[in-house]
Amino acid sequence: MSQGLQATDAFALVKGFPVAAKAITESLDADLDTIRDIYFLPGDVGRWAQILTTRALANFESYSMTVDSELPRRKALLDQLYLSTGENLATQLLQVISGTSYAYDENLELLQQSRSVWDRCFALVFTQEGIEAYERDMELRSAWMRTTFPSQLSEIITRLMNLVGERVDLLQACRSHLDQQQTNWSGSLSATDFHAGLDQYVHVFAKLARQAQEQPSMLTQLKDLMCVVYANCSTLTGTDGQPVSMEDVRASHEMYERLCNEASRLNGRLLDMKDAINNMTTAMLAP
């Protein structure tokens, strides 16, 4: 290097840098394409925040209306059909099932197991404590969806936009460096001049390396945020703090009726048997 490096050799050493830079940017852009496919987003990253926010708020509004109207109607129907004591539906069902003798019918054990599977739903939608808990939770969700979510989403999307814009600039800079070197390098280059030329690419690749670390983190944050949105629009929080899907909530109303009728049937058979035993005993003791 002390004798200098021929310009043609020097150019041969650096001409692959723009190609490598393009490969890195295309890989990072492909990760954005994956997000576009997942959330049905357009090519312009700048529109993502508005689209995701509008869609999320519309879905939450629809879900909130469902929770506010459907669940009270379903509970009122079950109250009318099955509630005969001062207890709530969940407690009454437990009492009905517990009042049946295990010795009478082996199916009762299966009935108890079925009830225990649905206890989380029953405690949430059939008790005053559960109803008040999910109503408070929906109020908190509404505030989060309308304030915290748009703010956090906007911050993430803005940073992604900045990364995309920077990549365009870096790729253009890399090509410009190569064009200038092809024009300006001639004859023999000193080590100082060659190293100065390399430094221009080092600067570009250092920024691309940082992007390769930062963008995946941003995309993970975006997906985590959207997972919260999905949960807010499809689940309730159980009294144990764990999510309960709306599908399970709906199914719990049907299961309640099934369990009530099964327990009633078993109790009816038990009463018939007791009556038969009493009649037999009376007949045997008659003079």
Tab-separated table of C-alpha atoms in Angstrom:
chain	number	residue	atom	x	y	z
A	1	MET	CA	0.000	0.000	0.000
A	2	SER	CA	2.977	2.298	0.543
A	3	GLN	CA	3.536	2.159	-3.247
A	4	GLY	CA	-0.091	3.095	-3.844
A	5	LEU	CA	-3.003	1.131	-5.235
A	6	GLN	CA	-4.060	1.197	-8.845
A	7	ALA	CA	-7.400	2.922	-9.300
A	8	THR	CA	-8.813	-0.024	-11.247
A	9	ASP	CA	-7.920	-2.397	-8.419
A	10	ALA	CA	-9.284	-0.012	-5.814
A	11	PHE	CA	-12.548	0.344	-7.715
A	12	ALA	CA	-12.829	-3.441	-8.015
A	13	LEU	CA	-12.602	-3.653	-4.218
A	14	VAL	CA	-15.428	-1.171	-3.528
A	15	LYS	CA	-17.866	-1.712	-6.395
A	16	GLY	CA	-19.684	-4.500	-4.496
A	17	PHE	CA	-20.661	-2.213	-1.631
A	18	PRO	CA	-23.785	-0.707	-3.266
A	19	VAL	CA	-24.950	-4.219	-4.158
A	20	ALA	CA	-24.505	-5.349	-0.558
A	21	ALA	CA	-26.277	-2.252	0.734
A	22	LYS	CA	-29.196	-2.907	-1.607
A	23	ALA	CA	-29.455	-6.499	-0.393
A	24	ILE	CA	-29.672	-5.311	3.224
A	25	THR	CA	-32.311	-2.682	2.448
A	26	GLU	CA	-34.373	-5.195	0.466
A	27	SER	CA	-34.272	-7.607	3.399
A	28	LEU	CA	-35.471	-4.909	5.778
A	29	ASP	CA	-38.163	-3.841	3.296
A	30	ALA	CA	-39.298	-7.464	3.019
A	31	ASP	CA	-39.943	-7.486	6.774
A	32	LEU	CA	-42.232	-4.513	6.263
A	33	ASP	CA	-44.003	-6.376	3.472
A	34	THR	CA	-44.755	-9.157	5.945
A	35	ILE	CA	-46.421	-6.640	8.238
A	36	ARG	CA	-48.400	-5.286	5.294
A	37	ASP	CA	-49.704	-8.767	4.555
A	38	ILE	CA	-50.609	-9.465	8.191
A	39	TYR	CA	-52.556	-6.234	8.739
A	40	PHE	CA	-53.704	-5.497	5.168
A	41	LEU	CA	-51.736	-2.266	4.891
A	42	PRO	CA	-50.765	-0.188	1.837
A	43	GLY	CA	-47.261	0.393	0.551
A	44	ASP	CA	-47.048	3.880	2.070
A	45	VAL	CA	-45.922	3.405	5.679
A	46	GLY	CA	-47.080	6.940	6.399
A	47	ARG	CA	-50.713	5.800	6.158
A	48	TRP	CA	-50.387	2.897	8.542
A	49	ALA	CA	-51.124	4.734	11.781
A	50	GLN	CA	-54.364	6.268	10.500
A	51	ILE	CA	-55.595	2.994	9.010
A	52	LEU	CA	-54.778	0.850	12.038
A	53	THR	CA	-56.238	3.385	14.467
A	54	THR	CA	-59.476	3.822	12.519
A	55	ARG	CA	-59.912	0.081	12.114
A	56	ALA	CA	-59.134	-0.666	15.763
A	57	LEU	CA	-61.520	1.954	17.126
A	58	ALA	CA	-64.324	0.757	14.846
A	59	ASN	CA	-63.810	-2.851	15.941
A	60	PHE	CA	-63.705	-1.875	19.598
A	61	GLU	CA	-66.846	0.222	19.284
A	62	SER	CA	-68.674	-2.720	17.729
A	63	TYR	CA	-67.381	-5.123	20.365
A	64	SER	CA	-68.227	-2.745	23.208
A	65	MET	CA	-71.785	-2.419	21.946
A	66	THR	CA	-72.043	-6.205	21.821
A	67	VAL	CA	-70.837	-6.563	25.395
A	68	ASP	CA	-73.116	-3.785	26.650
A	69	SER	CA	-76.245	-5.145	24.974
A	70	GLU	CA	-75.875	-8.876	24.428
A	71	LEU	CA	-74.584	-10.012	27.807
A	72	PRO	CA	-77.256	-8.276	29.916
A	73	ARG	CA	-79.990	-9.653	27.631
A	74	ARG	CA	-78.634	-13.178	27.876
A	75	LYS	CA	-78.355	-12.978	31.659
A	76	ALA	CA	-81.856	-11.503	31.992
A	77	LEU	CA	-83.242	-14.436	30.010
A	78	LEU	CA	-81.519	-16.985	32.248
A	79	ASP	CA	-82.665	-15.098	35.356
A	80	GLN	CA	-86.226	-15.311	34.100
A	81	LEU	CA	-86.005	-18.983	33.241
A	82	TYR	CA	-83.924	-20.409	36.072
A	83	LEU	CA	-83.389	-18.041	39.000
A	84	SER	CA	-85.726	-19.045	41.823
A	85	THR	CA	-83.761	-18.012	44.917
A	86	GLY	CA	-82.113	-14.865	46.158
A	87	GLU	CA	-78.741	-16.172	44.997
A	88	ASN	CA	-77.082	-15.475	41.683
A	89	LEU	CA	-77.229	-17.916	38.792
A	90	ALA	CA	-73.761	-19.325	39.431
A	91	THR	CA	-74.418	-20.049	43.109
A	92	GLN	CA	-77.834	-21.497	42.389
A	93	LEU	CA	-76.413	-23.911	39.832
A	94	LEU	CA	-73.787	-25.064	42.309
A	95	GLN	CA	-76.464	-25.669	44.924
A	96	VAL	CA	-78.664	-27.603	42.510
A	97	ILE	CA	-75.823	-29.865	41.435
A	98	SER	CA	-74.451	-30.312	44.952
A	99	GLY	CA	-77.901	-31.279	46.199
A	100	THR	CA	-77.914	-34.443	44.118
A	101	SER	CA	-76.437	-37.611	45.639
A	102	TYR	CA	-73.269	-38.983	44.043
A	103	ALA	CA	-74.449	-42.432	44.979
A	104	TYR	CA	-77.489	-42.064	42.788
A	105	ASP	CA	-76.085	-41.506	39.324
A	106	GLU	CA	-72.514	-41.773	38.063
A	107	ASN	CA	-73.352	-39.122	35.468
A	108	LEU	CA	-73.416	-36.567	38.253
A	109	GLU	CA	-69.639	-36.645	38.530
A	110	LEU	CA	-69.408	-35.745	34.872
A	111	LEU	CA	-71.904	-32.970	35.532
A	112	GLN	CA	-69.702	-31.595	38.310
A	113	GLN	CA	-66.657	-31.709	36.049
A	114	SER	CA	-68.504	-29.909	33.272
A	115	ARG	CA	-69.590	-27.183	35.683
A	116	SER	CA	-66.064	-26.663	36.984
A	117	VAL	CA	-64.768	-26.121	33.434
A	118	TRP	CA	-67.193	-23.216	33.005
A	119	ASP	CA	-66.817	-21.715	36.488
A	120	ARG	CA	-64.639	-18.861	35.186
A	121	CYS	CA	-67.305	-17.791	32.720
A	122	PHE	CA	-70.130	-18.211	35.216
A	123	ALA	CA	-68.288	-16.109	37.808
A	124	LEU	CA	-67.746	-13.383	35.226
A	125	VAL	CA	-71.184	-13.055	33.628
A	126	PHE	CA	-73.574	-14.402	36.290
A	127	THR	CA	-72.364	-12.677	39.471
A	128	GLN	CA	-72.636	-9.029	40.385
A	129	GLU	CA	-68.938	-8.936	41.230
A	130	GLY	CA	-68.026	-10.331	37.822
A	131	ILE	CA	-70.377	-8.002	35.952
A	132	GLU	CA	-69.045	-4.930	37.734
A	133	ALA	CA	-65.475	-6.093	37.090
A	134	TYR	CA	-65.886	-6.466	33.339
A	135	GLU	CA	-67.809	-3.185	33.117
A	136	ARG	CA	-64.914	-1.373	34.826
A	137	ASP	CA	-62.451	-3.186	32.592
A	138	MET	CA	-64.304	-2.125	29.447
A	139	GLU	CA	-64.150	1.512	30.617
A	140	LEU	CA	-60.384	1.212	31.067
A	141	ARG	CA	-60.048	-0.405	27.661
A	142	SER	CA	-62.041	2.373	26.053
A	143	ALA	CA	-59.687	4.985	27.487
A	144	TRP	CA	-56.634	3.011	26.372
A	145	MET	CA	-57.984	2.503	22.855
A	146	ARG	CA	-58.764	6.187	22.409
A	147	THR	CA	-55.634	7.722	23.917
A	148	THR	CA	-52.754	5.383	24.715
A	149	PHE	CA	-53.038	3.171	21.649
A	150	PRO	CA	-53.040	5.961	19.013
A	151	SER	CA	-50.142	7.673	20.753
A	152	GLN	CA	-47.978	4.558	21.013
A	153	LEU	CA	-48.863	3.485	17.480
A	154	SER	CA	-48.008	6.899	16.041
A	155	GLU	CA	-44.614	6.815	17.739
A	156	ILE	CA	-43.800	3.375	16.317
A	157	ILE	CA	-44.966	4.209	12.799
A	158	THR	CA	-43.067	7.504	12.808
A	159	ARG	CA	-39.859	5.687	13.702
A	160	LEU	CA	-40.487	3.106	10.971
A	161	MET	CA	-41.052	5.905	8.450
A	162	ASN	CA	-37.765	7.473	9.491
A	163	LEU	CA	-35.956	4.182	9.005
A	164	VAL	CA	-37.458	3.711	5.545
A	165	GLY	CA	-36.498	7.242	4.531
A	166	GLU	CA	-32.991	6.814	5.894
A	167	ARG	CA	-32.530	3.585	3.925
A	168	VAL	CA	-33.416	5.362	0.706
A	169	ASP	CA	-30.854	8.051	1.494
A	170	LEU	CA	-28.165	5.538	2.482
A	171	LEU	CA	-28.625	3.497	-0.664
A	172	GLN	CA	-28.450	6.638	-2.790
A	173	ALA	CA	-25.342	7.779	-0.921
A	174	CYS	CA	-23.682	4.430	-1.525
A	175	ARG	CA	-24.339	4.663	-5.258
A	176	SER	CA	-23.161	8.275	-5.360
A	177	HIS	CA	-19.908	7.350	-3.615
A	178	LEU	CA	-19.259	4.660	-6.212
A	179	ASP	CA	-20.058	7.008	-9.112
A	180	GLN	CA	-17.710	9.665	-7.736
A	181	GLN	CA	-14.949	7.165	-7.165
A	182	GLN	CA	-15.313	5.779	-10.659
A	183	THR	CA	-14.960	9.326	-11.980
A	184	ASN	CA	-12.286	10.649	-9.651
A	185	TRP	CA	-10.049	7.675	-9.045
A	186	SER	CA	-7.309	7.370	-11.637
A	187	GLY	CA	-3.751	6.238	-11.761
A	188	SER	CA	-2.347	5.273	-8.396
A	189	LEU	CA	-4.181	5.985	-5.112
A	190	SER	CA	-2.456	6.644	-1.830
A	191	ALA	CA	-3.447	4.593	1.197
A	192	THR	CA	-4.930	7.731	2.723
A	193	ASP	CA	-7.211	8.361	-0.253
A	194	PHE	CA	-8.308	4.732	-0.428
A	195	HIS	CA	-9.085	4.581	3.287
A	196	ALA	CA	-11.051	7.819	2.971
A	197	GLY	CA	-13.096	6.176	0.228
A	198	LEU	CA	-13.698	3.111	2.392
A	199	ASP	CA	-14.812	5.276	5.311
A	200	GLN	CA	-17.723	6.527	3.242
A	201	TYR	CA	-19.055	2.967	2.955
A	202	VAL	CA	-18.277	2.177	6.594
A	203	HIS	CA	-20.544	5.055	7.558
A	204	VAL	CA	-23.372	3.675	5.394
A	205	PHE	CA	-23.087	0.111	6.662
A	206	ALA	CA	-22.836	1.207	10.288
A	207	LYS	CA	-26.236	2.882	9.920
A	208	LEU	CA	-27.702	-0.131	8.129
A	209	ALA	CA	-26.408	-2.372	10.918
A	210	ARG	CA	-28.162	-0.158	13.448
A	211	GLN	CA	-31.358	-0.390	11.390
A	212	ALA	CA	-31.086	-4.184	11.358
A	213	GLN	CA	-31.265	-4.019	15.143
A	214	GLU	CA	-33.839	-1.264	15.503
A	215	GLN	CA	-36.464	-2.225	12.924
A	216	PRO	CA	-37.158	-5.750	14.283
A	217	SER	CA	-37.641	-4.188	17.696
A	218	MET	CA	-40.106	-1.689	16.246
A	219	LEU	CA	-42.028	-4.419	14.434
A	220	THR	CA	-42.198	-6.529	17.588
A	221	GLN	CA	-43.593	-3.544	19.469
A	222	LEU	CA	-46.149	-3.015	16.708
A	223	LYS	CA	-47.281	-6.644	16.778
A	224	ASP	CA	-47.465	-6.640	20.580
A	225	LEU	CA	-49.572	-3.498	20.451
A	226	MET	CA	-51.932	-5.043	17.917
A	227	CYS	CA	-52.234	-8.169	20.082
A	228	VAL	CA	-53.533	-5.971	22.889
A	229	VAL	CA	-55.992	-4.377	20.468
A	230	TYR	CA	-57.193	-7.808	19.356
A	231	ALA	CA	-57.664	-8.937	22.954
A	232	ASN	CA	-59.544	-5.729	23.761
A	233	CYS	CA	-61.923	-6.431	20.882
A	234	SER	CA	-62.511	-10.137	21.446
A	235	THR	CA	-62.146	-11.075	25.123
A	236	LEU	CA	-63.219	-10.103	28.612
A	237	THR	CA	-60.990	-10.230	31.658
A	238	GLY	CA	-62.042	-12.990	34.049
A	239	THR	CA	-62.296	-12.521	37.808
A	240	ASP	CA	-58.959	-14.358	38.008
A	241	GLY	CA	-57.345	-11.762	35.733
A	242	GLN	CA	-57.061	-14.133	32.768
A	243	PRO	CA	-58.779	-13.490	29.411
A	244	VAL	CA	-62.087	-15.131	28.575
A	245	SER	CA	-62.987	-15.274	24.894
A	246	MET	CA	-66.346	-13.956	23.750
A	247	GLU	CA	-66.978	-17.347	22.170
A	248	ASP	CA	-66.643	-18.995	25.581
A	249	VAL	CA	-68.858	-16.357	27.157
A	250	ARG	CA	-71.606	-17.073	24.633
A	251	ALA	CA	-71.146	-20.810	25.009
A	252	SER	CA	-71.375	-20.490	28.794
A	253	HIS	CA	-74.989	-19.315	28.528
A	254	GLU	CA	-75.903	-22.405	26.527
A	255	MET	CA	-73.920	-24.620	28.881
A	256	TYR	CA	-75.725	-23.134	31.865
A	257	GLU	CA	-79.068	-24.204	30.460
A	258	ARG	CA	-77.744	-27.664	29.688
A	259	LEU	CA	-76.312	-28.115	33.181
A	260	CYS	CA	-79.477	-26.828	34.831
A	261	ASN	CA	-81.635	-29.226	32.868
A	262	GLU	CA	-79.296	-32.158	33.444
A	263	ALA	CA	-79.225	-31.456	37.181
A	264	SER	CA	-82.994	-31.052	37.234
A	265	ARG	CA	-83.420	-34.339	35.403
A	266	LEU	CA	-81.151	-36.158	37.847
A	267	ASN	CA	-82.907	-34.611	40.828
A	268	GLY	CA	-86.261	-35.613	39.377
A	269	ARG	CA	-85.121	-39.190	39.028
A	270	LEU	CA	-83.790	-39.114	42.555
A	271	LEU	CA	-87.114	-37.864	43.908
A	272	ASP	CA	-88.967	-40.557	41.970
A	273	MET	CA	-86.691	-43.174	43.477
A	274	LYS	CA	-87.178	-41.782	46.985
A	275	ASP	CA	-90.939	-41.837	46.491
A	276	ALA	CA	-90.788	-45.421	45.297
A	277	ILE	CA	-88.684	-46.425	48.304
A	278	ASN	CA	-91.032	-44.634	50.674
A	279	ASN	CA	-94.069	-46.332	49.119
A	280	MET	CA	-92.360	-49.707	49.321
A	281	THR	CA	-91.388	-49.127	52.937
A	282	THR	CA	-94.939	-48.056	53.822
A	283	ALA	CA	-96.363	-51.154	52.160
A	284	MET	CA	-93.922	-53.433	53.967
A	285	LEU	CA	-94.729	-51.910	57.339
A	286	ALA	CA	-98.461	-51.984	56.812
A	287	PRO	CA	-100.272	-54.497	59.055
